[in-house]
Short mmCIF file of C-alpha atoms and ligand atoms in Angstrom, two decimals:
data_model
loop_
_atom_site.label_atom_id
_atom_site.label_comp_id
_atom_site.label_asym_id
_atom_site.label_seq_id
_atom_site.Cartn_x
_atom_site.Cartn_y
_atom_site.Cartn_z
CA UNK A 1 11.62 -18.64 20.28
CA UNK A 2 9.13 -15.88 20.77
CA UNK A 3 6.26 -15.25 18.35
CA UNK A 4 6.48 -12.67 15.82
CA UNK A 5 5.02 -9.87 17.25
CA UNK A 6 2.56 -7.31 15.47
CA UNK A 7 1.48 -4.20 16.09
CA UNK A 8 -2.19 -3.23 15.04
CA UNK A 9 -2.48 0.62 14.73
CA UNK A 10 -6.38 0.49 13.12
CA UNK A 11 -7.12 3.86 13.16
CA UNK A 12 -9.48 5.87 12.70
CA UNK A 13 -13.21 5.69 10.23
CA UNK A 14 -13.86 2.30 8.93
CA UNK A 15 -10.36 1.43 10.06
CA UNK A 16 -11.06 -0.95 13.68
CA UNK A 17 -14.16 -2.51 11.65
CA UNK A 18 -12.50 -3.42 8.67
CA UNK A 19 -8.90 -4.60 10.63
CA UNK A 20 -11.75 -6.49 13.18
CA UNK A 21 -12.04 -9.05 10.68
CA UNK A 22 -8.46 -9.01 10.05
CA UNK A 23 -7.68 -10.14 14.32
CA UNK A 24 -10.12 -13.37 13.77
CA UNK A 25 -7.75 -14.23 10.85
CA UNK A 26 -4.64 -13.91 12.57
CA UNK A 27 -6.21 -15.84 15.42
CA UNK A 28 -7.14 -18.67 12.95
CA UNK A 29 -3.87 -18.96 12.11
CA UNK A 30 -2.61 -18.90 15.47
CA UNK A 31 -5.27 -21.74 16.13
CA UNK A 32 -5.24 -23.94 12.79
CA UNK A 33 -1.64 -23.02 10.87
CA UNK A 34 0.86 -23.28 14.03
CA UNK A 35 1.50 -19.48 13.24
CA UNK A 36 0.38 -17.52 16.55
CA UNK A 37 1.59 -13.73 16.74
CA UNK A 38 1.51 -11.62 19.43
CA UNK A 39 -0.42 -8.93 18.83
CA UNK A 40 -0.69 -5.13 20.45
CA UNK A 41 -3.05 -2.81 19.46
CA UNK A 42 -2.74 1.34 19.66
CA UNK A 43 -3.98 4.14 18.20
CA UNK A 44 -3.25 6.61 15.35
CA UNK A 45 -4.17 9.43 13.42
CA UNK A 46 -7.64 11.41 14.99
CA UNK A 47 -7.96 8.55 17.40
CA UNK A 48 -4.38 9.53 18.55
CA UNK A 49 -5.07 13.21 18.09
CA UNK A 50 -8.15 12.49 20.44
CA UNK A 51 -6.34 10.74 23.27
CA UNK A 52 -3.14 12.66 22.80
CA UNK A 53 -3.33 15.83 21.26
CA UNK A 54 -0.98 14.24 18.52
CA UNK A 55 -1.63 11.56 15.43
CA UNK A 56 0.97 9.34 16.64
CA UNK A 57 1.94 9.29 20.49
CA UNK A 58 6.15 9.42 20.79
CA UNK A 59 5.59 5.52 22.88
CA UNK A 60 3.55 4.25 19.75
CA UNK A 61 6.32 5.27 16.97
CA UNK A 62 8.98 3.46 19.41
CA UNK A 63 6.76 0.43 19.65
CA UNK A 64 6.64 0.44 15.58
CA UNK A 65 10.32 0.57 15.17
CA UNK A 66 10.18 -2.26 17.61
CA UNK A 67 8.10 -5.15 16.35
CA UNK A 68 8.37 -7.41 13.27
CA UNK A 69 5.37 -5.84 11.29
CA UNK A 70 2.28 -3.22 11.27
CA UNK A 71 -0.76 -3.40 10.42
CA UNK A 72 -2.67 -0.33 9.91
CA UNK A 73 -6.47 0.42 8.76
CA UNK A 74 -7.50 3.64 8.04
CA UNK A 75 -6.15 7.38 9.16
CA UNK A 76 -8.24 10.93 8.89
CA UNK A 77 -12.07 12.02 8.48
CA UNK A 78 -14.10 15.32 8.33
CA UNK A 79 -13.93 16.06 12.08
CA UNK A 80 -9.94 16.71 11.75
CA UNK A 81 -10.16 19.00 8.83
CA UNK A 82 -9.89 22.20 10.24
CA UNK A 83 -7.17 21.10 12.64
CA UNK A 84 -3.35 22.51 12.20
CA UNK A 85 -1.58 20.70 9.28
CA UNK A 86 1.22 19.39 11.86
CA UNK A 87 -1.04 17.14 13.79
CA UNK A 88 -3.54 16.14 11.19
CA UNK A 89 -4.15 12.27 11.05
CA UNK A 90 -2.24 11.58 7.74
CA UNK A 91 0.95 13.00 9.53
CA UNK A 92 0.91 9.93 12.12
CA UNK A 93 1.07 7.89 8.89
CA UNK A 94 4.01 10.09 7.50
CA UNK A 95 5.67 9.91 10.13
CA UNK A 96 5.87 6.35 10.30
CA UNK A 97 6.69 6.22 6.59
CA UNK A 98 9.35 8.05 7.05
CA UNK A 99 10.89 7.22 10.92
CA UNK A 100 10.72 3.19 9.80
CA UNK A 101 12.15 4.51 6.24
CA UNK A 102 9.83 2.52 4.80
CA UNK A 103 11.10 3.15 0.78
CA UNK A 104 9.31 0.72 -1.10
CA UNK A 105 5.66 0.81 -1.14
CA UNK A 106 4.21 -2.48 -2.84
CA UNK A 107 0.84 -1.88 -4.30
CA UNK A 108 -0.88 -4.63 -5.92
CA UNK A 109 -3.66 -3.77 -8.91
CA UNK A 110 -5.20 -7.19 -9.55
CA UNK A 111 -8.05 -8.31 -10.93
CA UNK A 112 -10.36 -11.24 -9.55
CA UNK A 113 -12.26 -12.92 -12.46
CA UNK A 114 -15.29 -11.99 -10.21
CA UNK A 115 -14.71 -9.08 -10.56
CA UNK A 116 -14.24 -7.85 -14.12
CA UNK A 117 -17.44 -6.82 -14.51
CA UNK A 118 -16.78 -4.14 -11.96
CA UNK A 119 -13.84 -2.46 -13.76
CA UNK A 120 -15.28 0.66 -15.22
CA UNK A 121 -13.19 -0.58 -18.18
CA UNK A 122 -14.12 -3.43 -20.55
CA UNK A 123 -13.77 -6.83 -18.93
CA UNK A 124 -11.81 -8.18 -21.31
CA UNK A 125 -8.96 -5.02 -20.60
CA UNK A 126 -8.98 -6.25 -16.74
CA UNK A 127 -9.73 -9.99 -16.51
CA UNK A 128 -6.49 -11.54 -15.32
CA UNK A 129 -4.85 -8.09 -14.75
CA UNK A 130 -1.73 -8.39 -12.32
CA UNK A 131 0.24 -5.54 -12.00
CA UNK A 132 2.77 -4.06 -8.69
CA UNK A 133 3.21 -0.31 -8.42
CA UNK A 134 6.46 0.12 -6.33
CA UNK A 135 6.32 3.63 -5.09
CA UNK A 136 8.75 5.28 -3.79
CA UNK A 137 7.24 6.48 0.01
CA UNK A 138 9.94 8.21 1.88
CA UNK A 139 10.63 11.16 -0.45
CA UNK A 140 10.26 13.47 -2.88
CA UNK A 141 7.53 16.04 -2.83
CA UNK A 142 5.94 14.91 0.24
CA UNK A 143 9.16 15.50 2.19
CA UNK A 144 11.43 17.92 -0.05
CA UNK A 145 12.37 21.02 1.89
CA UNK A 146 11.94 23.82 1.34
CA UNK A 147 8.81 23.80 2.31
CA UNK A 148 5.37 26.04 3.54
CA UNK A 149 3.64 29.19 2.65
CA UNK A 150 5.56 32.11 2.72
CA UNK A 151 4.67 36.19 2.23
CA UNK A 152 6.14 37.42 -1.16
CA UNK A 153 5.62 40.96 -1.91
CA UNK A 154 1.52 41.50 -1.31
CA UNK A 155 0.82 37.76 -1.35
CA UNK A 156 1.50 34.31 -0.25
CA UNK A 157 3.32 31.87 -1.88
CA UNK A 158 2.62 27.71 -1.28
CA UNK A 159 6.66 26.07 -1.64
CA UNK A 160 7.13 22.38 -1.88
CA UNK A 161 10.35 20.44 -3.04
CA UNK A 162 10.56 17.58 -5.00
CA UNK A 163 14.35 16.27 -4.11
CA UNK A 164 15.61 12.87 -4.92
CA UNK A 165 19.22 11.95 -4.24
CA UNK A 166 21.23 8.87 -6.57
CA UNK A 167 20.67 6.57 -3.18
CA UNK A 168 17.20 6.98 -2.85
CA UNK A 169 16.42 6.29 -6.33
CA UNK A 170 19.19 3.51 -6.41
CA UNK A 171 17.19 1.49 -3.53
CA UNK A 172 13.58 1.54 -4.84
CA UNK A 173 14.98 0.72 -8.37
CA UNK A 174 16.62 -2.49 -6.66
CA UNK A 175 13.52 -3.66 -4.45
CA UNK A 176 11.47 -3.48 -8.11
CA UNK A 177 14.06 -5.25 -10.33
CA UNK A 178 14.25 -7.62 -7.32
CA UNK A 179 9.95 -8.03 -6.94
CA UNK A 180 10.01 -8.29 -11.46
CA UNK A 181 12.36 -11.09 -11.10
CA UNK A 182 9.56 -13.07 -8.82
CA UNK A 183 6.90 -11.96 -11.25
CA UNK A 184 6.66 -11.50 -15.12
CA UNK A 185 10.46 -9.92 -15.21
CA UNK A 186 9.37 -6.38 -16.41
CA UNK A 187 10.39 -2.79 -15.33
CA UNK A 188 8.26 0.53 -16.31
CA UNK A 189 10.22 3.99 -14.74
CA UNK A 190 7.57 6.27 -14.72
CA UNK A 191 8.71 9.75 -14.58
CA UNK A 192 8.45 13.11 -15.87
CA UNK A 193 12.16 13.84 -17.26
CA UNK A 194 11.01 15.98 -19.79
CA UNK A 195 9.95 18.82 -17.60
CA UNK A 196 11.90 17.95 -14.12
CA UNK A 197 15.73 17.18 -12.91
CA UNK A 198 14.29 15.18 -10.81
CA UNK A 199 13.05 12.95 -13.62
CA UNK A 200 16.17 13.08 -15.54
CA UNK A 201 17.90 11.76 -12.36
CA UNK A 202 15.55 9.50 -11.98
CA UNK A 203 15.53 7.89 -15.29
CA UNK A 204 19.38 7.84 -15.15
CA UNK A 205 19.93 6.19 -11.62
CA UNK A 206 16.96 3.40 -12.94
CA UNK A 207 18.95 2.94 -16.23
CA UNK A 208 22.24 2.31 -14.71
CA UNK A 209 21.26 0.02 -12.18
CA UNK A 210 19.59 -2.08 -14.33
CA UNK A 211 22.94 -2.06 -16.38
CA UNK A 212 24.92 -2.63 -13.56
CA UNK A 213 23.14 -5.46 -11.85
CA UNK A 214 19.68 -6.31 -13.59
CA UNK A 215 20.30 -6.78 -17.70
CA UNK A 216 18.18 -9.78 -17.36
CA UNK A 217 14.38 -7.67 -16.48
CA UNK A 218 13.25 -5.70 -19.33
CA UNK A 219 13.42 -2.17 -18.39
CA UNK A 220 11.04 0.85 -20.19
CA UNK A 221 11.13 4.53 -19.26
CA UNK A 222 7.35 5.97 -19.64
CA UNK A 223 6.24 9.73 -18.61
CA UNK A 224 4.25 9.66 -16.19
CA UNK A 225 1.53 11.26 -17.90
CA UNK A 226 1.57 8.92 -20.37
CA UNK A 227 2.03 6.24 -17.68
CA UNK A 228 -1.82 6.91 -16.75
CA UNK A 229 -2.95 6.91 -19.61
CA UNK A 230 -1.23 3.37 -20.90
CA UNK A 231 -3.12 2.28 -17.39
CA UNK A 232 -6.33 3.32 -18.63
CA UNK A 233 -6.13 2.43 -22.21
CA UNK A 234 -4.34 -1.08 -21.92
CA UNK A 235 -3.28 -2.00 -18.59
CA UNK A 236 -2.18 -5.31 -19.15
CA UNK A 237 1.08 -4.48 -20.85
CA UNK A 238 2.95 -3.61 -17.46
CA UNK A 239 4.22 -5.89 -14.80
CA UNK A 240 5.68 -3.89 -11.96
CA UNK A 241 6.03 -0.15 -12.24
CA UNK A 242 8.61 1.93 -10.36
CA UNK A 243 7.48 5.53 -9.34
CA UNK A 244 8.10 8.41 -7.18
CA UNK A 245 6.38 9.41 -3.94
CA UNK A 246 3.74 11.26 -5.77
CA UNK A 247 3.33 10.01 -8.89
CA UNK A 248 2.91 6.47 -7.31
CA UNK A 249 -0.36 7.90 -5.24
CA UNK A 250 -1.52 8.89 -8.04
CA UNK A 251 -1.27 6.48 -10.50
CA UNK A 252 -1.76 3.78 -7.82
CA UNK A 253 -5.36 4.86 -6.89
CA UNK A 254 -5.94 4.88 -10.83
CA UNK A 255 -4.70 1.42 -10.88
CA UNK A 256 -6.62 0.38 -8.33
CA UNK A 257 -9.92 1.41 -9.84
CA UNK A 258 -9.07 -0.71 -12.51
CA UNK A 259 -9.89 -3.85 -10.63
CA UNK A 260 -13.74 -2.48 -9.81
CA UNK A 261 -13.08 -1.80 -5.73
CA UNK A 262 -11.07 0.12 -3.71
CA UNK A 263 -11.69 -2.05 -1.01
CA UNK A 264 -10.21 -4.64 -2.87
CA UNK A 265 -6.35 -3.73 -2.52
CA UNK A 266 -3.65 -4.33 -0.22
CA UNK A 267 -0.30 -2.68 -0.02
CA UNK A 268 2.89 -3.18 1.59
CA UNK A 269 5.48 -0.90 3.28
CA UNK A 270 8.82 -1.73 3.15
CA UNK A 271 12.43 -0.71 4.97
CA UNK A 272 15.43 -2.16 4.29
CA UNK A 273 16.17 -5.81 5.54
CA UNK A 274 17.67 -6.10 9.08
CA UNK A 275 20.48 -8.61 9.86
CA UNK A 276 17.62 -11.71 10.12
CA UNK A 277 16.47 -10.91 6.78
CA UNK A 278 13.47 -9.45 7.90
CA UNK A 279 12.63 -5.79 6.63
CA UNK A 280 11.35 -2.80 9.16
CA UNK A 281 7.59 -2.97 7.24
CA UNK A 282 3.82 -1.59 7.71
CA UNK A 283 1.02 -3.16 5.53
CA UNK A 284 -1.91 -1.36 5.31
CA UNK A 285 -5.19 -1.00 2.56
CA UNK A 286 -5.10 1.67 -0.50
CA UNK A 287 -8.40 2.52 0.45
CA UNK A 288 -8.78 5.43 2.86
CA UNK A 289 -11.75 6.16 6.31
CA UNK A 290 -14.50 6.39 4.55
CA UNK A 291 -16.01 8.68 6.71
CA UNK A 292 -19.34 8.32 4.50
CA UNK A 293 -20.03 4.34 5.59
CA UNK A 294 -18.04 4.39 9.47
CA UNK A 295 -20.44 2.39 11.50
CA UNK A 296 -22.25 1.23 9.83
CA UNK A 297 -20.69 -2.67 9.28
CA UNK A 298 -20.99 -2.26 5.14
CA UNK A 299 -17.34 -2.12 4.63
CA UNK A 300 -15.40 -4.14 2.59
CA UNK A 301 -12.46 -6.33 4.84
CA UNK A 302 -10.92 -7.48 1.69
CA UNK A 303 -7.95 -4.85 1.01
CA UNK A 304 -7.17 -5.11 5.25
CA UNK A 305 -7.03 -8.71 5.17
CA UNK A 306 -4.96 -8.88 1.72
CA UNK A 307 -2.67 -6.79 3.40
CA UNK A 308 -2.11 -9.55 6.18
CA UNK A 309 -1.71 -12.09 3.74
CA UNK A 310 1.26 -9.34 2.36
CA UNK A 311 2.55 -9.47 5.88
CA UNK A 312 2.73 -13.48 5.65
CA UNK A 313 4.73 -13.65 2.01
CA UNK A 314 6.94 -10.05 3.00
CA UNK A 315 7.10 -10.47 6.36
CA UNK A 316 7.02 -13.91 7.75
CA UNK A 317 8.05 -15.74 4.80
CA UNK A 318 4.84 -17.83 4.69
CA UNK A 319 4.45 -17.50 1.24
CA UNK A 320 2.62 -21.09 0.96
CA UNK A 321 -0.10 -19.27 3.75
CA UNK A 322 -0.56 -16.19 1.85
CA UNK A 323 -1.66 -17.97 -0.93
CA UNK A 324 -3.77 -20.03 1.16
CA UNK A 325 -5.38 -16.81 2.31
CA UNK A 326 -5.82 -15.26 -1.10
CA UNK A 327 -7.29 -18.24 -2.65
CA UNK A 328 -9.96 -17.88 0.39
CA UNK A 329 -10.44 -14.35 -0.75
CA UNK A 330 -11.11 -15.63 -4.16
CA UNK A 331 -13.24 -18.31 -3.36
CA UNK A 332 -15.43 -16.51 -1.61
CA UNK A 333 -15.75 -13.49 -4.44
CA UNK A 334 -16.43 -16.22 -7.42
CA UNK A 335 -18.99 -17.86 -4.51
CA UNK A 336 -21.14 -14.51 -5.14
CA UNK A 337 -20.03 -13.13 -1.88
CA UNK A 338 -20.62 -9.17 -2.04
CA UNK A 339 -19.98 -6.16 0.32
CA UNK A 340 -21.87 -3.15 -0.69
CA UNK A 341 -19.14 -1.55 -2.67
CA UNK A 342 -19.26 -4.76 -5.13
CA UNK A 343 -22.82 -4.12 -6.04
CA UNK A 344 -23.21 -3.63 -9.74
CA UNK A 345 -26.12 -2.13 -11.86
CA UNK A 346 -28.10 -5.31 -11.12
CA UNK A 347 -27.92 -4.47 -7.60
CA UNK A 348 -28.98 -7.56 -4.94
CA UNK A 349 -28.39 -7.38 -1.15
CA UNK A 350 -24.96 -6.99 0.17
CA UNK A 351 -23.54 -8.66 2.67
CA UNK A 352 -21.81 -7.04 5.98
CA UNK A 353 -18.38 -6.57 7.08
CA UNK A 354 -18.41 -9.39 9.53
CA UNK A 355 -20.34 -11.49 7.04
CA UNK A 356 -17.34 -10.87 4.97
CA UNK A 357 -14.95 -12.26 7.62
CA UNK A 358 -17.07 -14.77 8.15
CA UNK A 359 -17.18 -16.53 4.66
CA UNK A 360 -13.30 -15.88 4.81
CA UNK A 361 -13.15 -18.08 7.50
CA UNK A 362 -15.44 -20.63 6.12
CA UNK A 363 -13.09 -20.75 3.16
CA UNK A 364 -10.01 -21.07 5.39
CA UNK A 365 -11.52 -23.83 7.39
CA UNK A 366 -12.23 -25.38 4.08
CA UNK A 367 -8.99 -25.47 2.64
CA UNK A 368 -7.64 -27.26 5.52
C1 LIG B 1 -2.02 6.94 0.33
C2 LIG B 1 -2.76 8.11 0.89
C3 LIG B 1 -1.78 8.96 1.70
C4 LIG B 1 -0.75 9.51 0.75
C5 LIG B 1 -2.43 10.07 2.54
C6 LIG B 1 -3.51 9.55 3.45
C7 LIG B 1 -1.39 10.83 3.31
O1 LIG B 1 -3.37 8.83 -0.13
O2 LIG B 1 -1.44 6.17 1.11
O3 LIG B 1 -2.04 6.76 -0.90
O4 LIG B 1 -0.95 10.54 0.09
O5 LIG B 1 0.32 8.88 0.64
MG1 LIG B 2 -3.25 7.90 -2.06
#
């Protein structure tokens, strides 16, 4: 049989350095686990727009639709601001959102015990904090049409859509009831039903497919207004949280600030499962370029090389060497091990992006 094959699209800013350490991890698992992949590499966003003239080159998107998972870094910076909103870099990633119909975005918000400190909450609010926003990625706002700026009388007018229909609501509700199942077995549909139709839907669809085929999760119905606030002011009461397009950026990067670090958090991209099993699926990190540290080896590899271990469990079904991989991660962070975006008030020296990998590895090697 052949390998699994990935497809590394690392983008632009802090994207190749961080997803650098992320290659010398699949390789170790190629070497040491059995588990070799074969892996291409192309570009996307401004390093497409570069070569191309386009964020994502027509031959890239087929190879995407093609292989059994990507991994992507980073997309966008300050030098493709001023370009046309069709080809700026976060379209390549849109586009491959929505072309793979990737629906269910998995984004993890937990906290390492090393890491409470970090929260800019109280430790004792984040310690042991585990929660999975499933956000819905291939709709709503950021793809409702109408769409634009149009002239209106003596001024312009900015028009965007937030649409939902029963079956794209229907299909992230399932892939959340099916994730709370795995995990603590509870459901919060966040929302805003009390101002949009899109919300009543929403809350409706949720409701009666939980009825209909999921009476065993606990199921809540939150605004989402209220949603970030519960996050803020007691995070540990949720489990997973279902969400639209928007909402779930939003309340995702809020949850991810929870646990202390951006760099800190993975997320997974998912399509429905093909005939093997095997969903269409992209993993990439929350955290964006960084423009303000490219270059400069300081990043953090963590969130990049979580997202591999995503790949293993979502992807590969090597649940058993995700964990392994995790548990390295945590090692490592309760071993004192600290990029520069881990540095708290009491400062110290922090360690580089390679250094990073390289403890990773150590703690790979040593779990053997
Ligand atoms: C994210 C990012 C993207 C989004 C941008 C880069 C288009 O913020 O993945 O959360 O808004 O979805
Ligand atoms: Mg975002």
């Amino acid at each position: 049989m052949a390998n699994p094959s990935l497809l590394i699209l690392a983008g632009d800013g802090i994207g190749p350095e961080v997803m650098g350490q992320v290659t010398r991890i699949i390789d170790w698992f190629g070497a040491k686990r059995d588990l070799p992949f074969d892996v291409e590499h192309d570009l996307v966003g401004g390093a497409a727009y570069d070569k191309h003239g386009t964020p994502l080159h027509d031959d890239t998107m087929a190879r995407a639709l093609e292989v059994d998972a990507v991994l992507l870094g980073a997309v966008g910076g300050p030098k493709y601001d001023d370009l046309d909103f069709s080809v700026k870099p976060e379209r390549g990633l849109l586009r491959l959102r929505k072309e793979m119909d990737l629906f269910s975005n998995l984004r993890p918000a937990q906290c390492f015990d090393a890491l409470a400190d970090f929260s800019s909450l109280k430790p004792e609010l984040v310690a042991g904090l585990d929660i999975m926003i499933v956000r819905e990625l291939t709709s709503g706002v950021y793809f409702g049409e109408p769409r634009g700026i149009i002239e209106e009388g003596n001024e312009r007018v900015g028009i965007n859509t937030q649409r939902y229909t029963e079956s794209e609501i229907d299909r992230v509700a399932r892939s959340a009831f099916e994730l709370a199942r795995r995990r603590g077995n509870k459901v919060c549909s966040m929302e805003k039903a009390n101002v949009m139709e899109s919300g009543i839907l929403w809350r409706e669809v949720v409701q009666k497919v939980h009825d209909e085929d999921y009476p065993d999760v606990e199921l809540s119905h939150m605004y989402a207004d209220n949603g970030a606030m519960q996050l803020v002011r007691a995070p540990k009461q949720f489990d997973v949280i279902v969400t639209d397009n928007l909402f779930g950026d939003i309340l995702s990067d809020c949850a991810a600030m929870l646990t202390g670090s951006l760099g800190m958090l993975p997320s997974a991209s998912l399509g429905a499962p093909n005939d093997a099993g095997r969903p269409k699926a992209m993993y990439e990190p929350v955290h964006g370029s960084a423009p303000d540290i490219t270059g400069q080896g300081k990043a953090n590899p963590i969130a990049c090389i979580l997202s591999f271990a995503m790949a293993l469990r979502y992807s590969f079904d090597e649940g058993e060497e995700a964990t392994r991989l995790e548990k390295a991660v945590e090692k490592v962070l309760a071993d004192g091990a600290r990029t520069a975006d881990l540095m708290g008030p009491e400062g110290g020296t922090p360690i580089s992006t390679t250094e990073m990998g390289d403890l990773i590895l150590g703690a790979l090697d040593a779990s053997l």
